Amino acid sequence: MKTILYFLLLLLISIPALAQITFIPDPVFERFLISQNIDSDGEINGQVLTSDIENITELIIHGHHGWGGITDLSGIEGFVALEKLKINFTHITTLNLNQNTKLKELDCGSNELTTLDLSSNTLLELLYCGNYGLDVGPFNEIKDLDLSHNPNIRYVNTFELYLKKLNLKNRSNNPDMTLILNLYHWAFTFPDYDRNEIRNTVCIEVDNPTAAENNRYPYSHWRIAKKHVAISFSDNCTLSTTKFETKQLAVYPNPATDTLHLDVPHEINVERLMLFDALGKKVLDQPYISNAISVSELTKGIYILKIVTNQGVQTQKIIIN
């Protein structure tokens, strides 16, 4: 009887131990963990011992180093001690970091993310979620970034992201803030490259938009890089970030022979018109005066029309016959 009770006791003790696993459904992700000596069983079996990952504080995954095939980062929630996560050039479309509450640094640039929920990462200080690759993807396409639950944030880099809304209304705006909003210009090597061209507008929600708009403390100390980007500060960016996306400019006829016409919604102010040929050479650059553009003297071919407005830049391919 005592022997039976002893074995039952051993069984009861072992059941919780056997249950302490974290599922890793992506075999490429699991193969990465094995390569880093993190998955101790060394087998591709869709799981890892939770004890293998629960004390890891730093994880760096680079797609160009053989891990670009990762499509699912499920299991990252088991890395509860993680303070630094870097994952680039993979094909992940979602990133669940709700259990990684100790995270301080996140670099998730150049994946296939369209949203990013950081509401549980209150210790987060540094964030890179833009795109490293300028010609070759994958690319993140995040339009709305909410950092209102991140009072410790002090560095945000959204290079080449075409972000529309950034929420920094976290009741903790301080002078130690760096924002990188720059856009890469594909034609920067051409002689007609315009360093002052505005290609995107970002609305930034802050604790005190009046102080920010007037460059008063603490915003006067913020370091903001915004090449080819115009910014505005607001208490609520909802309206200002949807107008341009829902009210597009119409350009007709296309193909055109003599004249192009613009149909401009009343809430959009057109400021400048630029036309580039197929080689990237600027063939027209003029302030917006009329909604009619003469193209009769241009040679036949494909052109790129850039329309600079108060809400960003719209680009359209134009064919001239």
PDB file of C-alpha atoms in Angstrom:
ATOM      1  CA  MET A   1       0.000   0.000   0.000  1.00  0.00           C
ATOM      2  CA  LYS A   2       2.804   2.354   0.909  1.00  0.00           C
ATOM      3  CA  THR A   3       4.492   1.598  -2.424  1.00  0.00           C
ATOM      4  CA  ILE A   4       1.322   2.516  -4.336  1.00  0.00           C
ATOM      5  CA  LEU A   5       0.933   5.754  -2.418  1.00  0.00           C
ATOM      6  CA  TYR A   6       4.592   6.565  -3.081  1.00  0.00           C
ATOM      7  CA  PHE A   7       4.206   6.171  -6.845  1.00  0.00           C
ATOM      8  CA  LEU A   8       0.968   8.167  -6.828  1.00  0.00           C
ATOM      9  CA  LEU A   9       2.776  10.934  -4.990  1.00  0.00           C
ATOM     10  CA  LEU A  10       5.584  10.895  -7.574  1.00  0.00           C
ATOM     11  CA  LEU A  11       3.005  11.062 -10.364  1.00  0.00           C
ATOM     12  CA  LEU A  12       1.249  14.055  -8.809  1.00  0.00           C
ATOM     13  CA  ILE A  13       4.577  15.838  -8.401  1.00  0.00           C
ATOM     14  CA  SER A  14       5.666  15.150 -11.968  1.00  0.00           C
ATOM     15  CA  ILE A  15       2.432  16.252 -13.703  1.00  0.00           C
ATOM     16  CA  PRO A  16       2.965  20.013 -13.071  1.00  0.00           C
ATOM     17  CA  ALA A  17       6.583  19.676 -14.185  1.00  0.00           C
ATOM     18  CA  LEU A  18       5.557  17.975 -17.432  1.00  0.00           C
ATOM     19  CA  ALA A  19       2.995  20.736 -18.043  1.00  0.00           C
ATOM     20  CA  GLN A  20       5.547  23.582 -17.903  1.00  0.00           C
ATOM     21  CA  ILE A  21       6.029  24.007 -21.639  1.00  0.00           C
ATOM     22  CA  THR A  22       5.529  26.894 -24.062  1.00  0.00           C
ATOM     23  CA  PHE A  23       4.273  26.132 -27.543  1.00  0.00           C
ATOM     24  CA  ILE A  24       6.397  27.283 -30.496  1.00  0.00           C
ATOM     25  CA  PRO A  25       4.284  26.605 -33.612  1.00  0.00           C
ATOM     26  CA  ASP A  26       6.751  28.102 -36.109  1.00  0.00           C
ATOM     27  CA  PRO A  27       9.507  25.521 -36.811  1.00  0.00           C
ATOM     28  CA  VAL A  28      11.897  28.195 -38.084  1.00  0.00           C
ATOM     29  CA  PHE A  29      11.530  30.128 -34.829  1.00  0.00           C
ATOM     30  CA  GLU A  30      12.128  26.937 -32.866  1.00  0.00           C
ATOM     31  CA  ARG A  31      15.165  26.127 -35.007  1.00  0.00           C
ATOM     32  CA  PHE A  32      16.505  29.584 -34.120  1.00  0.00           C
ATOM     33  CA  LEU A  33      16.025  28.873 -30.414  1.00  0.00           C
ATOM     34  CA  ILE A  34      17.900  25.587 -30.779  1.00  0.00           C
ATOM     35  CA  SER A  35      20.752  27.372 -32.594  1.00  0.00           C
ATOM     36  CA  GLN A  36      21.039  29.736 -29.634  1.00  0.00           C
ATOM     37  CA  ASN A  37      21.093  26.851 -27.131  1.00  0.00           C
ATOM     38  CA  ILE A  38      17.810  28.071 -25.690  1.00  0.00           C
ATOM     39  CA  ASP A  39      15.639  25.027 -26.516  1.00  0.00           C
ATOM     40  CA  SER A  40      17.358  22.387 -24.411  1.00  0.00           C
ATOM     41  CA  ASP A  41      15.717  19.294 -25.934  1.00  0.00           C
ATOM     42  CA  GLY A  42      17.222  20.181 -29.330  1.00  0.00           C
ATOM     43  CA  GLU A  43      14.223  18.857 -31.244  1.00  0.00           C
ATOM     44  CA  ILE A  44      11.734  20.524 -33.601  1.00  0.00           C
ATOM     45  CA  ASN A  45       8.611  19.439 -31.731  1.00  0.00           C
ATOM     46  CA  GLY A  46       6.568  22.659 -31.488  1.00  0.00           C
ATOM     47  CA  GLN A  47       7.400  23.339 -27.874  1.00  0.00           C
ATOM     48  CA  VAL A  48      10.096  24.467 -25.487  1.00  0.00           C
ATOM     49  CA  LEU A  49      10.480  24.049 -21.752  1.00  0.00           C
ATOM     50  CA  THR A  50       9.253  27.227 -20.094  1.00  0.00           C
ATOM     51  CA  SER A  51      12.239  27.027 -17.765  1.00  0.00           C
ATOM     52  CA  ASP A  52      14.497  27.393 -20.840  1.00  0.00           C
ATOM     53  CA  ILE A  53      13.073  30.791 -21.763  1.00  0.00           C
ATOM     54  CA  GLU A  54      11.613  32.440 -18.674  1.00  0.00           C
ATOM     55  CA  ASN A  55      14.921  34.010 -17.590  1.00  0.00           C
ATOM     56  CA  ILE A  56      16.140  35.193 -21.015  1.00  0.00           C
ATOM     57  CA  THR A  57      16.590  38.985 -20.979  1.00  0.00           C
ATOM     58  CA  GLU A  58      17.773  39.603 -24.569  1.00  0.00           C
ATOM     59  CA  LEU A  59      16.733  38.094 -27.910  1.00  0.00           C
ATOM     60  CA  ILE A  60      18.129  39.165 -31.292  1.00  0.00           C
ATOM     61  CA  ILE A  61      16.689  37.641 -34.485  1.00  0.00           C
ATOM     62  CA  HIS A  62      17.960  38.820 -37.873  1.00  0.00           C
ATOM     63  CA  GLY A  63      16.252  37.544 -40.992  1.00  0.00           C
ATOM     64  CA  HIS A  64      19.337  38.064 -43.146  1.00  0.00           C
ATOM     65  CA  HIS A  65      21.236  35.638 -40.932  1.00  0.00           C
ATOM     66  CA  GLY A  66      19.090  32.695 -41.951  1.00  0.00           C
ATOM     67  CA  TRP A  67      15.892  33.358 -40.020  1.00  0.00           C
ATOM     68  CA  GLY A  68      13.904  35.324 -42.595  1.00  0.00           C
ATOM     69  CA  GLY A  69      11.458  32.434 -42.912  1.00  0.00           C
ATOM     70  CA  ILE A  70       9.950  33.115 -39.499  1.00  0.00           C
ATOM     71  CA  THR A  71       6.249  33.918 -39.907  1.00  0.00           C
ATOM     72  CA  ASP A  72       4.948  33.385 -36.385  1.00  0.00           C
ATOM     73  CA  LEU A  73       6.538  34.528 -33.125  1.00  0.00           C
ATOM     74  CA  SER A  74       3.991  32.787 -30.920  1.00  0.00           C
ATOM     75  CA  GLY A  75       5.764  31.635 -27.783  1.00  0.00           C
ATOM     76  CA  ILE A  76       7.489  34.974 -27.249  1.00  0.00           C
ATOM     77  CA  GLU A  77       5.022  35.515 -24.406  1.00  0.00           C
ATOM     78  CA  GLY A  78       6.931  32.895 -22.409  1.00  0.00           C
ATOM     79  CA  PHE A  79      10.020  35.144 -22.342  1.00  0.00           C
ATOM     80  CA  VAL A  80       8.645  36.981 -19.327  1.00  0.00           C
ATOM     81  CA  ALA A  81      12.047  38.430 -18.281  1.00  0.00           C
ATOM     82  CA  LEU A  82      12.782  39.858 -21.729  1.00  0.00           C
ATOM     83  CA  GLU A  83      14.161  43.411 -21.607  1.00  0.00           C
ATOM     84  CA  LYS A  84      15.486  43.718 -25.165  1.00  0.00           C
ATOM     85  CA  LEU A  85      13.919  42.261 -28.309  1.00  0.00           C
ATOM     86  CA  LYS A  86      15.283  42.767 -31.807  1.00  0.00           C
ATOM     87  CA  ILE A  87      13.590  41.039 -34.750  1.00  0.00           C
ATOM     88  CA  ASN A  88      14.169  42.241 -38.322  1.00  0.00           C
ATOM     89  CA  PHE A  89      13.589  41.059 -41.895  1.00  0.00           C
ATOM     90  CA  THR A  90      11.128  38.290 -41.102  1.00  0.00           C
ATOM     91  CA  HIS A  91       7.572  37.744 -42.339  1.00  0.00           C
ATOM     92  CA  ILE A  92       5.748  38.106 -39.040  1.00  0.00           C
ATOM     93  CA  THR A  93       2.457  40.001 -39.396  1.00  0.00           C
ATOM     94  CA  THR A  94       1.584  40.154 -35.691  1.00  0.00           C
ATOM     95  CA  LEU A  95       3.605  40.604 -32.521  1.00  0.00           C
ATOM     96  CA  ASN A  96       1.995  39.814 -29.178  1.00  0.00           C
ATOM     97  CA  LEU A  97       4.035  41.359 -26.366  1.00  0.00           C
ATOM     98  CA  ASN A  98       1.306  41.564 -23.737  1.00  0.00           C
ATOM     99  CA  GLN A  99       3.170  39.213 -21.373  1.00  0.00           C
ATOM    100  CA  ASN A 100       6.576  40.825 -21.863  1.00  0.00           C
ATOM    101  CA  THR A 101       6.001  43.512 -19.255  1.00  0.00           C
ATOM    102  CA  LYS A 102       9.719  44.011 -18.500  1.00  0.00           C
ATOM    103  CA  LEU A 103      10.536  45.006 -22.075  1.00  0.00           C
ATOM    104  CA  LYS A 104      12.623  48.195 -22.322  1.00  0.00           C
ATOM    105  CA  GLU A 105      13.981  48.068 -25.880  1.00  0.00           C
ATOM    106  CA  LEU A 106      12.113  46.887 -28.970  1.00  0.00           C
ATOM    107  CA  ASP A 107      13.401  46.843 -32.538  1.00  0.00           C
ATOM    108  CA  CYS A 108      10.843  45.251 -34.853  1.00  0.00           C
ATOM    109  CA  GLY A 109      11.853  47.088 -38.028  1.00  0.00           C
ATOM    110  CA  SER A 110      11.388  45.606 -41.510  1.00  0.00           C
ATOM    111  CA  ASN A 111       8.878  42.850 -40.974  1.00  0.00           C
ATOM    112  CA  GLU A 112       5.257  42.746 -42.194  1.00  0.00           C
ATOM    113  CA  LEU A 113       3.526  44.433 -39.264  1.00  0.00           C
ATOM    114  CA  THR A 114       0.487  46.650 -39.788  1.00  0.00           C
ATOM    115  CA  THR A 115      -0.362  47.151 -36.110  1.00  0.00           C
ATOM    116  CA  LEU A 116       1.619  47.183 -32.886  1.00  0.00           C
ATOM    117  CA  ASP A 117       0.051  46.888 -29.441  1.00  0.00           C
ATOM    118  CA  LEU A 118       2.420  48.117 -26.722  1.00  0.00           C
ATOM    119  CA  SER A 119      -0.187  48.926 -24.094  1.00  0.00           C
ATOM    120  CA  SER A 120       1.224  46.380 -21.618  1.00  0.00           C
ATOM    121  CA  ASN A 121       4.860  47.441 -22.016  1.00  0.00           C
ATOM    122  CA  THR A 122       4.884  50.334 -19.564  1.00  0.00           C
ATOM    123  CA  LEU A 123       8.678  50.136 -19.044  1.00  0.00           C
ATOM    124  CA  LEU A 124       9.434  50.574 -22.754  1.00  0.00           C
ATOM    125  CA  GLU A 125      12.081  53.244 -23.412  1.00  0.00           C
ATOM    126  CA  LEU A 126      13.374  52.670 -26.963  1.00  0.00           C
ATOM    127  CA  LEU A 127      11.320  51.721 -30.017  1.00  0.00           C
ATOM    128  CA  TYR A 128      12.291  51.153 -33.641  1.00  0.00           C
ATOM    129  CA  CYS A 129       9.378  50.037 -35.817  1.00  0.00           C
ATOM    130  CA  GLY A 130      10.274  51.577 -39.199  1.00  0.00           C
ATOM    131  CA  ASN A 131      11.942  49.949 -42.189  1.00  0.00           C
ATOM    132  CA  TYR A 132      15.643  49.307 -42.741  1.00  0.00           C
ATOM    133  CA  GLY A 133      15.373  48.087 -46.315  1.00  0.00           C
ATOM    134  CA  LEU A 134      14.756  50.840 -48.835  1.00  0.00           C
ATOM    135  CA  ASP A 135      14.463  48.726 -51.976  1.00  0.00           C
ATOM    136  CA  VAL A 136      13.908  45.173 -50.737  1.00  0.00           C
ATOM    137  CA  GLY A 137      11.307  44.160 -48.179  1.00  0.00           C
ATOM    138  CA  PRO A 138       9.716  42.991 -46.080  1.00  0.00           C
ATOM    139  CA  PHE A 139       8.198  46.285 -44.928  1.00  0.00           C
ATOM    140  CA  ASN A 140       6.141  47.327 -41.941  1.00  0.00           C
ATOM    141  CA  GLU A 141       3.072  49.421 -42.778  1.00  0.00           C
ATOM    142  CA  ILE A 142       1.979  50.864 -39.442  1.00  0.00           C
ATOM    143  CA  LYS A 143      -0.117  54.018 -39.843  1.00  0.00           C
ATOM    144  CA  ASP A 144      -1.257  54.495 -36.248  1.00  0.00           C
ATOM    145  CA  LEU A 145       1.161  54.083 -33.323  1.00  0.00           C
ATOM    146  CA  ASP A 146      -0.222  54.372 -29.789  1.00  0.00           C
ATOM    147  CA  LEU A 147       2.360  55.023 -27.048  1.00  0.00           C
ATOM    148  CA  SER A 148      -0.066  56.559 -24.574  1.00  0.00           C
ATOM    149  CA  HIS A 149       0.601  53.697 -22.119  1.00  0.00           C
ATOM    150  CA  ASN A 150       4.376  54.081 -22.257  1.00  0.00           C
ATOM    151  CA  PRO A 151       5.403  56.854 -19.851  1.00  0.00           C
ATOM    152  CA  ASN A 152       9.110  55.930 -20.035  1.00  0.00           C
ATOM    153  CA  ILE A 153       9.425  56.180 -23.803  1.00  0.00           C
ATOM    154  CA  ARG A 154      12.277  58.437 -24.874  1.00  0.00           C
ATOM    155  CA  TYR A 155      13.261  57.238 -28.357  1.00  0.00           C
ATOM    156  CA  VAL A 156      10.934  56.453 -31.276  1.00  0.00           C
ATOM    157  CA  ASN A 157      12.242  55.679 -34.762  1.00  0.00           C
ATOM    158  CA  THR A 158       9.724  55.233 -37.608  1.00  0.00           C
ATOM    159  CA  PHE A 159      12.116  55.706 -40.548  1.00  0.00           C
ATOM    160  CA  GLU A 160      10.435  55.057 -43.933  1.00  0.00           C
ATOM    161  CA  LEU A 161       7.151  54.015 -42.285  1.00  0.00           C
ATOM    162  CA  TYR A 162       4.793  56.714 -43.627  1.00  0.00           C
ATOM    163  CA  LEU A 163       3.223  56.909 -40.194  1.00  0.00           C
ATOM    164  CA  LYS A 164       0.122  59.111 -39.984  1.00  0.00           C
ATOM    165  CA  LYS A 165      -0.629  59.254 -36.256  1.00  0.00           C
ATOM    166  CA  LEU A 166       1.623  59.018 -33.199  1.00  0.00           C
ATOM    167  CA  ASN A 167       0.011  59.109 -29.765  1.00  0.00           C
ATOM    168  CA  LEU A 168       2.436  60.330 -27.086  1.00  0.00           C
ATOM    169  CA  LYS A 169      -0.251  61.605 -24.741  1.00  0.00           C
ATOM    170  CA  ASN A 170       1.049  59.530 -21.820  1.00  0.00           C
ATOM    171  CA  ARG A 171       0.969  62.180 -19.029  1.00  0.00           C
ATOM    172  CA  SER A 172       4.732  61.995 -18.881  1.00  0.00           C
ATOM    173  CA  ASN A 173       6.061  64.153 -21.726  1.00  0.00           C
ATOM    174  CA  ASN A 174       9.604  65.059 -20.752  1.00  0.00           C
ATOM    175  CA  PRO A 175      12.472  66.896 -22.476  1.00  0.00           C
ATOM    176  CA  ASP A 176      14.478  63.719 -23.076  1.00  0.00           C
ATOM    177  CA  MET A 177      12.691  62.642 -26.257  1.00  0.00           C
ATOM    178  CA  THR A 178      14.027  61.715 -29.703  1.00  0.00           C
ATOM    179  CA  LEU A 179      11.698  61.184 -32.667  1.00  0.00           C
ATOM    180  CA  ILE A 180      13.015  59.918 -36.011  1.00  0.00           C
ATOM    181  CA  LEU A 181      10.313  60.359 -38.663  1.00  0.00           C
ATOM    182  CA  ASN A 182      12.529  60.664 -41.747  1.00  0.00           C
ATOM    183  CA  LEU A 183      11.566  59.360 -45.165  1.00  0.00           C
ATOM    184  CA  TYR A 184      14.047  58.090 -47.688  1.00  0.00           C
ATOM    185  CA  HIS A 185      13.975  59.856 -51.042  1.00  0.00           C
ATOM    186  CA  TRP A 186      14.386  57.425 -53.927  1.00  0.00           C
ATOM    187  CA  ALA A 187      15.698  60.186 -56.237  1.00  0.00           C
ATOM    188  CA  PHE A 188      18.244  61.726 -53.846  1.00  0.00           C
ATOM    189  CA  THR A 189      21.078  61.131 -56.326  1.00  0.00           C
ATOM    190  CA  PHE A 190      19.451  63.184 -59.061  1.00  0.00           C
ATOM    191  CA  PRO A 191      20.534  66.813 -59.589  1.00  0.00           C
ATOM    192  CA  ASP A 192      16.947  68.021 -59.153  1.00  0.00           C
ATOM    193  CA  TYR A 193      16.527  66.321 -55.790  1.00  0.00           C
ATOM    194  CA  ASP A 194      14.529  68.640 -53.509  1.00  0.00           C
ATOM    195  CA  ARG A 195      15.620  68.251 -49.904  1.00  0.00           C
ATOM    196  CA  ASN A 196      12.641  70.312 -48.756  1.00  0.00           C
ATOM    197  CA  GLU A 197       9.954  68.221 -50.433  1.00  0.00           C
ATOM    198  CA  ILE A 198       7.175  67.150 -48.037  1.00  0.00           C
ATOM    199  CA  ARG A 199       5.990  63.607 -48.701  1.00  0.00           C
ATOM    200  CA  ASN A 200       4.068  62.803 -45.536  1.00  0.00           C
ATOM    201  CA  THR A 201       2.330  64.502 -42.615  1.00  0.00           C
ATOM    202  CA  VAL A 202       2.345  63.058 -39.099  1.00  0.00           C
ATOM    203  CA  CYS A 203      -0.085  64.163 -36.411  1.00  0.00           C
ATOM    204  CA  ILE A 204       1.377  63.779 -32.912  1.00  0.00           C
ATOM    205  CA  GLU A 205      -0.843  63.691 -29.856  1.00  0.00           C
ATOM    206  CA  VAL A 206       0.903  65.126 -26.785  1.00  0.00           C
ATOM    207  CA  ASP A 207       0.030  66.163 -23.249  1.00  0.00           C
ATOM    208  CA  ASN A 208       0.155  69.881 -24.050  1.00  0.00           C
ATOM    209  CA  PRO A 209      -0.342  70.560 -27.786  1.00  0.00           C
ATOM    210  CA  THR A 210      -0.338  74.341 -27.310  1.00  0.00           C
ATOM    211  CA  ALA A 211       3.115  74.238 -25.722  1.00  0.00           C
ATOM    212  CA  ALA A 212       4.337  71.861 -28.413  1.00  0.00           C
ATOM    213  CA  GLU A 213       3.064  74.017 -31.297  1.00  0.00           C
ATOM    214  CA  ASN A 214       4.762  77.056 -29.760  1.00  0.00           C
ATOM    215  CA  ASN A 215       8.002  75.185 -29.079  1.00  0.00           C
ATOM    216  CA  ARG A 216       7.828  75.621 -25.337  1.00  0.00           C
ATOM    217  CA  TYR A 217       9.280  73.389 -22.639  1.00  0.00           C
ATOM    218  CA  PRO A 218       9.513  70.411 -22.579  1.00  0.00           C
ATOM    219  CA  TYR A 219       8.928  70.170 -26.340  1.00  0.00           C
ATOM    220  CA  SER A 220      11.571  72.796 -27.058  1.00  0.00           C
ATOM    221  CA  HIS A 221      14.122  70.188 -25.960  1.00  0.00           C
ATOM    222  CA  TRP A 222      12.775  67.367 -28.123  1.00  0.00           C
ATOM    223  CA  ARG A 223      15.060  66.122 -30.888  1.00  0.00           C
ATOM    224  CA  ILE A 224      12.881  65.587 -33.967  1.00  0.00           C
ATOM    225  CA  ALA A 225      14.292  64.412 -37.307  1.00  0.00           C
ATOM    226  CA  LYS A 226      11.630  64.832 -39.991  1.00  0.00           C
ATOM    227  CA  LYS A 227      13.232  64.944 -43.438  1.00  0.00           C
ATOM    228  CA  HIS A 228      10.453  65.055 -46.065  1.00  0.00           C
ATOM    229  CA  VAL A 229       7.876  64.985 -43.268  1.00  0.00           C
ATOM    230  CA  ALA A 230       5.640  67.721 -41.851  1.00  0.00           C
ATOM    231  CA  ILE A 231       4.354  67.348 -38.301  1.00  0.00           C
ATOM    232  CA  SER A 232       1.544  68.845 -36.293  1.00  0.00           C
ATOM    233  CA  PHE A 233       0.670  68.553 -32.616  1.00  0.00           C
ATOM    234  CA  SER A 234      -2.851  67.895 -31.422  1.00  0.00           C
ATOM    235  CA  ASP A 235      -5.016  66.749 -28.550  1.00  0.00           C
ATOM    236  CA  ASN A 236      -6.924  64.449 -30.916  1.00  0.00           C
ATOM    237  CA  CYS A 237      -5.530  63.339 -34.267  1.00  0.00           C
ATOM    238  CA  THR A 238      -8.470  61.184 -35.316  1.00  0.00           C
ATOM    239  CA  LEU A 239      -9.979  63.613 -37.799  1.00  0.00           C
ATOM    240  CA  SER A 240      -6.734  64.939 -39.207  1.00  0.00           C
ATOM    241  CA  THR A 241      -5.384  61.471 -39.983  1.00  0.00           C
ATOM    242  CA  THR A 242      -8.397  60.255 -41.934  1.00  0.00           C
ATOM    243  CA  LYS A 243      -9.248  63.109 -44.238  1.00  0.00           C
ATOM    244  CA  PHE A 244      -6.475  62.620 -46.763  1.00  0.00           C
ATOM    245  CA  GLU A 245      -6.928  58.874 -46.853  1.00  0.00           C
ATOM    246  CA  THR A 246     -10.652  59.092 -47.594  1.00  0.00           C
ATOM    247  CA  LYS A 247     -10.608  62.180 -49.809  1.00  0.00           C
ATOM    248  CA  GLN A 248      -8.188  61.471 -52.624  1.00  0.00           C
ATOM    249  CA  LEU A 249      -7.387  63.910 -55.385  1.00  0.00           C
ATOM    250  CA  ALA A 250      -8.598  62.925 -58.837  1.00  0.00           C
ATOM    251  CA  VAL A 251      -6.333  63.579 -61.837  1.00  0.00           C
ATOM    252  CA  TYR A 252      -7.818  63.296 -65.334  1.00  0.00           C
ATOM    253  CA  PRO A 253      -7.707  62.515 -68.197  1.00  0.00           C
ATOM    254  CA  ASN A 254      -5.148  59.764 -67.899  1.00  0.00           C
ATOM    255  CA  PRO A 255      -3.677  59.179 -70.484  1.00  0.00           C
ATOM    256  CA  ALA A 256      -3.479  62.877 -71.330  1.00  0.00           C
ATOM    257  CA  THR A 257      -2.456  64.782 -74.449  1.00  0.00           C
ATOM    258  CA  ASP A 258      -2.642  68.506 -73.774  1.00  0.00           C
ATOM    259  CA  THR A 259      -3.913  69.216 -70.283  1.00  0.00           C
ATOM    260  CA  LEU A 260      -4.235  67.449 -66.924  1.00  0.00           C
ATOM    261  CA  HIS A 261      -7.013  68.481 -64.537  1.00  0.00           C
ATOM    262  CA  LEU A 262      -7.145  68.118 -60.748  1.00  0.00           C
ATOM    263  CA  ASP A 263     -10.340  67.570 -58.780  1.00  0.00           C
ATOM    264  CA  VAL A 264      -9.471  68.902 -55.320  1.00  0.00           C
ATOM    265  CA  PRO A 265     -11.793  68.346 -52.288  1.00  0.00           C
ATOM    266  CA  HIS A 266     -12.496  71.590 -50.476  1.00  0.00           C
ATOM    267  CA  GLU A 267     -10.769  70.490 -47.240  1.00  0.00           C
ATOM    268  CA  ILE A 268      -7.433  69.881 -48.993  1.00  0.00           C
ATOM    269  CA  ASN A 269      -5.112  72.757 -49.866  1.00  0.00           C
ATOM    270  CA  VAL A 270      -2.780  71.993 -52.755  1.00  0.00           C
ATOM    271  CA  GLU A 271       0.527  73.824 -52.349  1.00  0.00           C
ATOM    272  CA  ARG A 272       2.819  72.608 -55.123  1.00  0.00           C
ATOM    273  CA  LEU A 273       2.897  70.371 -58.204  1.00  0.00           C
ATOM    274  CA  MET A 274       5.925  68.390 -59.395  1.00  0.00           C
ATOM    275  CA  LEU A 275       6.259  66.097 -62.395  1.00  0.00           C
ATOM    276  CA  PHE A 276       9.096  63.577 -62.893  1.00  0.00           C
ATOM    277  CA  ASP A 277       9.928  61.577 -66.001  1.00  0.00           C
ATOM    278  CA  ALA A 278      10.688  57.848 -65.999  1.00  0.00           C
ATOM    279  CA  LEU A 279      14.357  58.517 -65.162  1.00  0.00           C
ATOM    280  CA  GLY A 280      13.495  60.597 -62.113  1.00  0.00           C
ATOM    281  CA  LYS A 281      14.267  63.967 -63.707  1.00  0.00           C
ATOM    282  CA  LYS A 282      11.995  66.768 -62.583  1.00  0.00           C
ATOM    283  CA  VAL A 283      10.327  68.300 -65.637  1.00  0.00           C
ATOM    284  CA  LEU A 284       7.840  70.527 -63.826  1.00  0.00           C
ATOM    285  CA  ASP A 285       7.863  72.263 -60.460  1.00  0.00           C
ATOM    286  CA  GLN A 286       5.393  75.051 -59.795  1.00  0.00           C
ATOM    287  CA  PRO A 287       3.162  76.471 -57.076  1.00  0.00           C
ATOM    288  CA  TYR A 288      -0.481  75.468 -57.335  1.00  0.00           C
ATOM    289  CA  ILE A 289      -2.336  78.217 -59.160  1.00  0.00           C
ATOM    290  CA  SER A 290      -4.855  76.421 -61.322  1.00  0.00           C
ATOM    291  CA  ASN A 291      -6.348  72.938 -61.409  1.00  0.00           C
ATOM    292  CA  ALA A 292      -5.251  72.664 -65.067  1.00  0.00           C
ATOM    293  CA  ILE A 293      -1.693  71.555 -65.905  1.00  0.00           C
ATOM    294  CA  SER A 294      -0.369  71.946 -69.443  1.00  0.00           C
ATOM    295  CA  VAL A 295       1.567  68.893 -70.675  1.00  0.00           C
ATOM    296  CA  SER A 296       1.419  69.588 -74.407  1.00  0.00           C
ATOM    297  CA  GLU A 297       5.172  70.279 -74.687  1.00  0.00           C
ATOM    298  CA  LEU A 298       6.247  67.089 -72.917  1.00  0.00           C
ATOM    299  CA  THR A 299       7.349  64.008 -74.808  1.00  0.00           C
ATOM    300  CA  LYS A 300       5.189  60.926 -74.763  1.00  0.00           C
ATOM    301  CA  GLY A 301       5.832  58.501 -71.930  1.00  0.00           C
ATOM    302  CA  ILE A 302       5.221  57.660 -68.292  1.00  0.00           C
ATOM    303  CA  TYR A 303       5.550  60.355 -65.613  1.00  0.00           C
ATOM    304  CA  ILE A 304       5.122  60.605 -61.859  1.00  0.00           C
ATOM    305  CA  LEU A 305       2.999  63.489 -60.602  1.00  0.00           C
ATOM    306  CA  LYS A 306       3.553  64.572 -57.002  1.00  0.00           C
ATOM    307  CA  ILE A 307       0.917  66.808 -55.437  1.00  0.00           C
ATOM    308  CA  VAL A 308       2.062  68.512 -52.251  1.00  0.00           C
ATOM    309  CA  THR A 309      -0.835  69.394 -49.939  1.00  0.00           C
ATOM    310  CA  ASN A 310      -1.390  70.492 -46.372  1.00  0.00           C
ATOM    311  CA  GLN A 311      -2.155  66.855 -45.526  1.00  0.00           C
ATOM    312  CA  GLY A 312       0.758  65.146 -47.214  1.00  0.00           C
ATOM    313  CA  VAL A 313       1.899  64.199 -50.696  1.00  0.00           C
ATOM    314  CA  GLN A 314      -0.149  62.244 -53.193  1.00  0.00           C
ATOM    315  CA  THR A 315       1.729  60.479 -55.988  1.00  0.00           C
ATOM    316  CA  GLN A 316       0.155  59.317 -59.253  1.00  0.00           C
ATOM    317  CA  LYS A 317       1.452  57.686 -62.389  1.00  0.00           C
ATOM    318  CA  ILE A 318       0.561  59.721 -65.485  1.00  0.00           C
ATOM    319  CA  ILE A 319       0.711  58.634 -69.105  1.00  0.00           C
ATOM    320  CA  ILE A 320       1.180  61.317 -71.749  1.00  0.00           C
ATOM    321  CA  ASN A 321       0.243  60.404 -75.316  1.00  0.00           C
TER     322      ASN A 321
END
